[in-house]
Coordinates of N, CA and C in Angstrom, one line a residue:
M516 N -112.1 75.7 32.9 CA -111.8 74.3 33.2 C -111.2 74.2 34.6
A517 N -110.3 75.0 34.9 CA -109.6 74.9 36.2 C -110.6 75.1 37.3
K518 N -111.5 76.0 37.2 CA -112.6 76.3 38.2 C -113.4 75.0 38.4
F519 N -113.9 74.5 37.3 CA -114.7 73.2 37.4 C -113.9 72.1 38.1
C520 N -112.7 71.9 37.6 CA -111.9 70.8 38.2 C -111.7 71.0 39.7
S521 N -111.3 72.2 40.1 CA -111.1 72.4 41.5 C -112.3 72.4 42.4
D522 N -113.5 72.7 41.8 CA -114.7 72.7 42.5 C -115.3 71.3 42.6
F523 N -115.2 70.4 41.6 CA -115.9 69.2 41.5 C -115.1 67.9 41.5
L524 N -113.8 68.0 41.3 CA -113.0 66.8 41.2 C -112.0 66.7 42.4
P525 N -111.6 65.5 42.7 CA -110.6 65.4 43.8 C -109.3 66.0 43.3
E526 N -108.5 66.5 44.3 CA -107.2 67.2 43.9 C -106.3 66.3 43.1
S527 N -106.2 65.0 43.4 CA -105.3 64.1 42.6 C -105.8 64.0 41.2
V528 N -107.1 64.0 40.9 CA -107.6 63.9 39.5 C -107.3 65.2 38.8
T529 N -107.5 66.4 39.5 CA -107.2 67.7 38.9 C -105.8 67.8 38.5
K530 N -104.9 67.4 39.4 CA -103.4 67.5 39.1 C -103.1 66.6 37.9
Y531 N -103.6 65.4 37.9 CA -103.4 64.5 36.7 C -103.8 65.2 35.4
I532 N -105.0 65.7 35.4 CA -105.5 66.4 34.2 C -104.6 67.5 33.7
F533 N -104.2 68.4 34.7 CA -103.4 69.5 34.3 C -102.0 69.1 33.9
Q534 N -101.4 68.1 34.6 CA -100.1 67.6 34.2 C -100.1 67.0 32.8
N535 N -101.2 66.4 32.4 CA -101.2 65.8 31.1 C -101.8 66.7 30.0
A536 N -102.5 67.8 30.4 CA -103.0 68.7 29.5 C -102.0 69.7 28.9
N537 N -100.9 69.8 29.5 CA -99.9 70.8 29.1 C -98.9 70.3 28.1
A538 N -99.2 69.1 27.5 CA -98.4 68.5 26.4 C -96.9 68.6 26.6
N539 N -96.5 68.3 27.9 CA -95.1 68.2 28.2 C -94.3 69.6 27.9
A540 N -95.0 70.7 28.1 CA -94.5 72.0 27.9 C -93.2 72.2 28.8
A541 N -92.2 72.8 28.2 CA -91.0 73.1 29.0 C -91.1 74.4 29.7
F542 N -91.9 75.3 29.1 CA -92.2 76.6 29.7 C -93.3 77.3 29.0
V543 N -93.8 78.4 29.6 CA -94.9 79.2 29.0 C -94.3 80.6 28.9
L544 N -94.5 81.2 27.8 CA -94.1 82.6 27.6 C -95.3 83.4 27.1
T545 N -95.6 84.5 27.8 CA -96.8 85.3 27.4 C -96.5 86.7 27.6
N546 N -97.4 87.6 27.1 CA -97.3 89.0 27.3 C -98.5 89.6 28.1
S547 N -98.2 90.6 28.8 CA -99.3 91.3 29.5 C -99.1 92.8 29.2
R548 N -99.9 93.3 28.2 CA -99.8 94.7 27.8 C -100.6 95.5 28.7
G549 N -99.9 96.4 29.4 CA -100.6 97.4 30.3 C -100.9 98.7 29.7
S550 N -101.4 99.6 30.5 CA -101.7 100.9 30.0 C -100.5 101.7 29.5
P551 N -100.5 102.4 28.4 CA -99.3 103.1 28.0 C -99.0 104.3 28.8
K552 N -100.0 104.8 29.6 CA -99.7 105.9 30.5 C -100.2 105.5 32.0
K553 N -99.6 106.2 32.9 CA -99.9 105.9 34.3 C -101.4 106.1 34.6
L554 N -101.9 105.1 35.4 CA -103.3 105.2 35.8 C -103.3 105.7 37.3
H555 N -104.5 106.1 37.7 CA -104.7 106.6 39.1 C -105.9 105.8 39.7
I556 N -105.7 105.6 41.0 CA -106.7 105.0 41.8 C -107.0 105.9 43.0
R557 N -108.3 106.4 43.0 CA -108.7 107.4 44.0 C -107.7 108.6 44.1
G558 N -107.3 109.0 42.9 CA -106.4 110.2 42.9 C -104.9 109.9 43.0
Q559 N -104.6 108.7 43.4 CA -103.2 108.3 43.6 C -102.6 107.6 42.4
P560 N -101.4 108.0 41.9 CA -100.9 107.3 40.7 C -100.4 105.9 41.0
V561 N -100.7 105.0 40.1 CA -100.1 103.7 40.2 C -98.7 103.7 39.6
E562 N -97.7 103.6 40.4 CA -96.3 103.8 39.9 C -95.8 102.7 39.1
S563 N -96.2 101.4 39.3 CA -95.7 100.3 38.5 C -96.8 99.2 38.6
A564 N -96.7 98.3 37.7 CA -97.5 97.1 37.6 C -96.7 95.9 37.2
T565 N -96.8 94.8 37.8 CA -96.1 93.6 37.5 C -97.0 92.5 37.2
A566 N -96.8 91.8 36.1 CA -97.5 90.6 35.8 C -96.7 89.3 36.2
F567 N -97.4 88.3 36.5 CA -96.7 87.0 36.8 C -97.5 85.8 36.3
F568 N -96.9 84.7 36.2 CA -97.6 83.5 35.7 C -97.6 82.4 36.8
P569 N -98.7 82.1 37.4 CA -98.8 81.1 38.4 C -98.6 79.7 37.7
L570 N -97.7 78.9 38.1 CA -97.4 77.7 37.4 C -98.4 76.6 37.6
P571 N -99.0 76.1 36.5 CA -99.9 75.0 36.6 C -99.1 73.7 36.8
P572 N -99.7 72.6 37.3 CA -99.0 71.4 37.4 C -98.4 70.9 36.1
G573 N -97.1 70.6 36.1 CA -96.5 70.1 34.8 C -95.8 71.1 34.0
V574 N -95.9 72.4 34.4 CA -95.2 73.4 33.6 C -94.1 74.0 34.6
P575 N -92.8 73.8 34.4 CA -91.8 74.3 35.4 C -91.4 75.7 35.3
V576 N -91.7 76.4 34.1 CA -91.2 77.8 34.0 C -92.3 78.6 33.3
G577 N -92.6 79.8 33.9 CA -93.5 80.7 33.3 C -92.8 82.1 33.2
I578 N -92.9 82.7 32.0 CA -92.2 84.0 31.7 C -93.3 84.9 31.2
V579 N -93.3 86.1 31.8 CA -94.3 87.1 31.4 C -93.4 88.4 31.0
V580 N -93.7 88.9 29.8 CA -93.1 90.2 29.4 C -94.3 91.1 29.5
G581 N -94.1 92.1 30.4 CA -95.2 93.1 30.6 C -94.8 94.5 30.4
S582 N -95.8 95.3 30.2 CA -95.5 96.7 30.0 C -96.5 97.6 30.8
Y583 N -96.1 98.7 31.3 CA -96.9 99.7 32.0 C -96.3 101.0 31.9
A584 N -97.0 102.0 31.4 CA -96.5 103.4 31.4 C -95.2 103.5 30.7
G585 N -95.0 102.8 29.6 CA -93.8 102.9 28.8 C -92.6 102.2 29.3
V586 N -92.8 101.3 30.3 CA -91.7 100.5 30.9 C -92.0 99.1 30.6
V587 N -91.1 98.3 30.1 CA -91.2 96.9 29.9 C -90.5 96.2 31.0
S588 N -91.2 95.1 31.5 CA -90.6 94.3 32.6 C -90.7 92.8 32.2
I589 N -89.9 92.0 32.9 CA -89.9 90.6 32.7 C -90.1 90.0 34.0
S590 N -91.0 89.0 34.1 CA -91.3 88.3 35.3 C -91.1 86.8 35.0
V591 N -90.3 86.1 35.9 CA -90.1 84.7 35.7 C -90.5 84.0 37.0
T592 N -91.3 83.0 36.8 CA -91.8 82.1 37.9 C -91.3 80.7 37.5
A593 N -90.5 80.0 38.4 CA -90.0 78.7 38.1 C -89.8 77.8 39.2
E594 N -89.9 76.5 38.9 CA -89.5 75.5 39.9 C -88.0 75.6 40.1
K595 N -87.6 75.4 41.3 CA -86.1 75.5 41.7 C -85.3 74.5 40.9
W596 N -85.8 73.3 40.6 CA -85.1 72.3 39.9 C -84.9 72.7 38.4
A597 N -85.9 73.5 37.9 CA -85.8 73.9 36.5 C -84.8 75.0 36.2
I598 N -84.8 75.9 37.2 CA -83.9 77.1 37.1 C -83.2 77.3 38.5
P599 N -82.1 76.6 38.7 CA -81.5 76.6 40.0 C -80.9 78.0 40.3
D600 N -80.4 78.7 39.3 CA -79.8 80.0 39.5 C -80.6 81.1 38.7
A601 N -81.5 81.7 39.4 CA -82.4 82.7 38.8 C -81.7 83.9 38.3
D602 N -80.6 84.3 39.0 CA -79.9 85.5 38.5 C -79.2 85.2 37.2
K603 N -78.6 84.0 37.1 CA -77.9 83.7 35.9 C -78.9 83.6 34.7
F604 N -80.0 83.0 34.9 CA -81.1 82.8 33.9 C -81.5 84.2 33.4
L605 N -81.8 85.1 34.4 CA -82.2 86.5 34.0 C -81.1 87.2 33.2
G606 N -79.9 87.0 33.6 CA -78.8 87.5 32.8 C -78.8 87.0 31.4
W607 N -79.0 85.8 31.2 CA -79.1 85.2 29.8 C -80.2 85.8 29.0
M608 N -81.4 86.0 29.7 CA -82.5 86.6 29.0 C -82.2 88.1 28.6
L609 N -81.6 88.8 29.5 CA -81.2 90.2 29.2 C -80.2 90.3 28.1
E610 N -79.2 89.3 28.0 CA -78.2 89.3 27.0 C -78.9 89.1 25.6
E611 N -79.9 88.1 25.6 CA -80.6 87.8 24.3 C -81.4 89.0 23.9
Y612 N -82.1 89.6 24.9 CA -82.9 90.8 24.6 C -82.0 91.9 23.9
G613 N -80.8 92.1 24.5 CA -79.8 93.1 23.9 C -79.4 92.7 22.5
R614 N -79.2 91.4 22.2 CA -78.9 91.0 20.8 C -80.1 91.3 19.9
L615 N -81.3 91.0 20.3 CA -82.5 91.2 19.5 C -82.7 92.7 19.3
R616 N -82.5 93.5 20.3 CA -82.6 95.0 20.1 C -81.5 95.5 19.2
D617 N -80.3 95.1 19.3 CA -79.2 95.5 18.4 C -79.5 95.2 17.0
E618 N -80.0 94.0 16.7 CA -80.4 93.5 15.4 C -81.5 94.4 14.8
A619 N -82.5 94.7 15.6 CA -83.7 95.5 15.2 C -83.2 96.9 14.8
V620 N -82.3 97.5 15.6 CA -81.7 98.8 15.3 C -80.9 98.8 14.0
M621 N -80.1 97.7 13.8 CA -79.4 97.6 12.6 C -80.3 97.5 11.4
I622 N -81.3 96.7 11.5 CA -82.3 96.5 10.3 C -82.9 97.9 10.0
E623 N -83.3 98.6 11.1 CA -84.0 99.9 10.9 C -83.0 100.9 10.2
R624 N -81.8 100.9 10.7 CA -80.8 101.8 10.1 C -80.5 101.6 8.6
K625 N -80.6 100.3 8.2 CA -80.4 99.9 6.8 C -81.6 100.3 6.0
G626 N -82.7 100.7 6.7 CA -83.9 101.0 5.9 C -84.8 99.8 5.5
K627 N -84.4 98.7 6.1 CA -85.2 97.5 5.7 C -86.3 97.1 6.6
G628 N -86.4 97.9 7.7 CA -87.4 97.6 8.7 C -88.8 97.6 8.2
K629 N -89.1 98.6 7.4 CA -90.5 98.7 6.8 C -90.8 97.5 5.9
E630 N -89.8 97.1 5.1 CA -90.0 96.0 4.1 C -90.2 94.7 4.9
I631 N -89.4 94.5 5.9 CA -89.6 93.2 6.7 C -90.9 93.2 7.4
F632 N -91.3 94.3 8.1 CA -92.6 94.3 8.8 C -93.8 94.3 7.8
K633 N -93.6 94.9 6.7 CA -94.7 94.9 5.7 C -94.9 93.5 5.1
S634 N -93.8 92.7 4.9 CA -94.0 91.4 4.3 C -94.6 90.4 5.3
S635 N -94.5 90.7 6.5 CA -95.1 89.7 7.5 C -96.5 90.1 7.8
E636 N -97.1 91.1 7.3 CA -98.5 91.5 7.6 C -99.4 90.6 6.8

Protein backbone atom coordinates (compact mmCIF):
# COMPACT_ATOMS: atom_id res chain seq x y z
CA MET A 1 0.00 0.00 0.00
CA ALA A 2 2.81 2.40 0.85
CA LYS A 3 4.42 1.89 -2.57
CA PHE A 4 1.13 2.51 -4.36
CA CYS A 5 0.39 5.64 -2.34
CA SER A 6 3.84 7.12 -2.80
CA ASP A 7 3.85 6.36 -6.54
CA PHE A 8 0.35 7.54 -7.45
CA LEU A 9 -1.04 9.90 -4.81
CA PRO A 10 -0.02 13.40 -3.74
CA GLU A 11 2.17 13.50 -0.63
CA SER A 12 -0.53 15.27 1.40
CA VAL A 13 -3.07 12.51 0.61
CA THR A 14 -0.54 9.77 1.41
CA LYS A 15 0.26 11.39 4.78
CA TYR A 16 -3.43 11.69 5.59
CA ILE A 17 -4.04 8.02 4.77
CA PHE A 18 -1.17 6.77 6.94
CA GLN A 19 -1.94 9.09 9.85
CA ASN A 20 -5.50 7.79 9.93
CA ALA A 21 -4.66 4.16 9.13
CA ASN A 22 -2.62 3.71 12.31
CA ALA A 23 -5.68 3.84 14.60
CA ASN A 24 -4.06 6.41 16.89
CA ALA A 25 -1.29 3.98 17.83
CA ALA A 26 0.96 5.22 20.61
CA PHE A 27 3.82 2.96 19.53
CA VAL A 28 4.74 -0.10 17.49
CA LEU A 29 6.64 -3.02 19.01
CA THR A 30 7.98 -5.75 16.76
CA ASN A 31 10.63 -8.43 16.68
CA SER A 32 13.31 -9.16 14.12
CA ARG A 33 14.71 -12.65 14.57
CA GLY A 34 18.10 -13.00 12.98
CA SER A 35 20.36 -15.95 12.34
CA PRO A 36 21.29 -17.87 15.50
CA LYS A 37 24.90 -18.05 14.29
CA LYS A 38 27.21 -15.60 12.57
CA LEU A 39 26.84 -15.25 8.83
CA HIS A 40 29.59 -14.48 6.34
CA ILE A 41 29.63 -12.28 3.26
CA ARG A 42 32.39 -13.09 0.78
CA GLY A 43 34.31 -14.85 3.53
CA GLN A 44 34.05 -12.00 6.04
CA PRO A 45 32.00 -12.51 9.23
CA VAL A 46 29.06 -10.22 9.87
CA GLU A 47 29.83 -9.19 13.44
CA SER A 48 26.47 -7.65 14.30
CA ALA A 49 23.09 -6.81 12.83
CA THR A 50 20.67 -4.15 13.98
CA ALA A 51 17.01 -3.78 13.08
CA PHE A 52 15.11 -0.51 13.19
CA PHE A 53 11.57 0.70 12.59
CA PRO A 54 11.11 3.69 10.29
CA LEU A 55 8.22 5.69 11.73
CA PRO A 56 5.17 6.02 9.50
CA PRO A 57 3.14 9.24 9.82
CA GLY A 58 1.09 9.21 13.02
CA VAL A 59 3.19 6.69 14.96
CA PRO A 60 5.59 8.47 17.35
CA VAL A 61 7.55 5.48 18.71
CA GLY A 62 8.86 2.29 17.13
CA ILE A 63 10.62 -0.42 19.14
CA VAL A 64 12.37 -3.44 17.65
CA VAL A 65 13.67 -6.36 19.69
CA GLY A 66 16.19 -8.11 17.47
CA SER A 67 18.56 -11.01 17.69
CA TYR A 68 21.65 -12.10 15.82
CA ALA A 69 24.23 -14.76 16.67
CA GLY A 70 22.85 -15.28 20.18
CA VAL A 71 22.78 -11.57 21.07
CA VAL A 72 19.51 -9.73 21.71
CA SER A 73 19.32 -6.01 20.97
CA ILE A 74 16.74 -3.27 21.32
CA SER A 75 16.32 -0.45 18.84
CA VAL A 76 14.13 2.57 19.53
CA THR A 77 13.09 5.13 16.94
CA ALA A 78 11.05 8.03 18.27
CA GLU A 79 9.86 11.53 17.72
CA LYS A 80 11.64 13.93 20.10
CA TRP A 81 8.34 15.16 21.53
CA ALA A 82 7.27 11.59 22.38
CA ILE A 83 10.52 10.57 24.10
CA PRO A 84 12.49 13.67 25.05
CA ASP A 85 15.10 11.73 27.07
CA ALA A 86 16.11 8.61 25.13
CA ASP A 87 18.64 7.47 27.75
CA LYS A 88 16.04 7.56 30.53
CA PHE A 89 13.53 5.69 28.35
CA LEU A 90 16.07 2.98 27.52
CA GLY A 91 16.90 2.70 31.22
CA TRP A 92 13.23 2.07 32.00
CA MET A 93 13.08 -0.58 29.27
CA LEU A 94 16.14 -2.36 30.65
CA GLU A 95 14.76 -2.23 34.20
CA GLU A 96 11.51 -3.85 33.03
CA TYR A 97 13.43 -6.46 31.06
CA GLY A 98 15.38 -7.29 34.23
CA ARG A 99 12.14 -7.73 36.17
CA LEU A 100 10.72 -10.02 33.47
CA ARG A 101 13.95 -12.05 33.38
CA ASP A 102 13.99 -12.42 37.16
CA GLU A 103 10.35 -13.53 37.18
CA ALA A 104 11.03 -16.11 34.43
CA VAL A 105 14.01 -17.49 36.37
CA MET A 106 11.95 -17.71 39.54
CA ILE A 107 9.14 -19.56 37.73
CA GLU A 108 11.63 -21.96 36.16
CA ARG A 109 13.31 -22.66 39.52
CA LYS A 110 9.95 -23.50 41.08
CA GLY A 111 9.47 -26.05 38.30
CA LYS A 112 6.34 -24.35 37.04
CA GLY A 113 7.82 -23.13 33.79
CA LYS A 114 6.82 -26.19 31.81
CA GLU A 115 3.28 -26.11 33.18
CA ILE A 116 2.83 -22.43 32.29
CA PHE A 117 4.22 -22.76 28.79
CA LYS A 118 2.35 -26.01 28.17
CA SER A 119 -1.00 -24.45 29.14
CA SER A 120 -0.52 -21.55 26.70
CA GLU A 121 0.09 -23.82 23.69
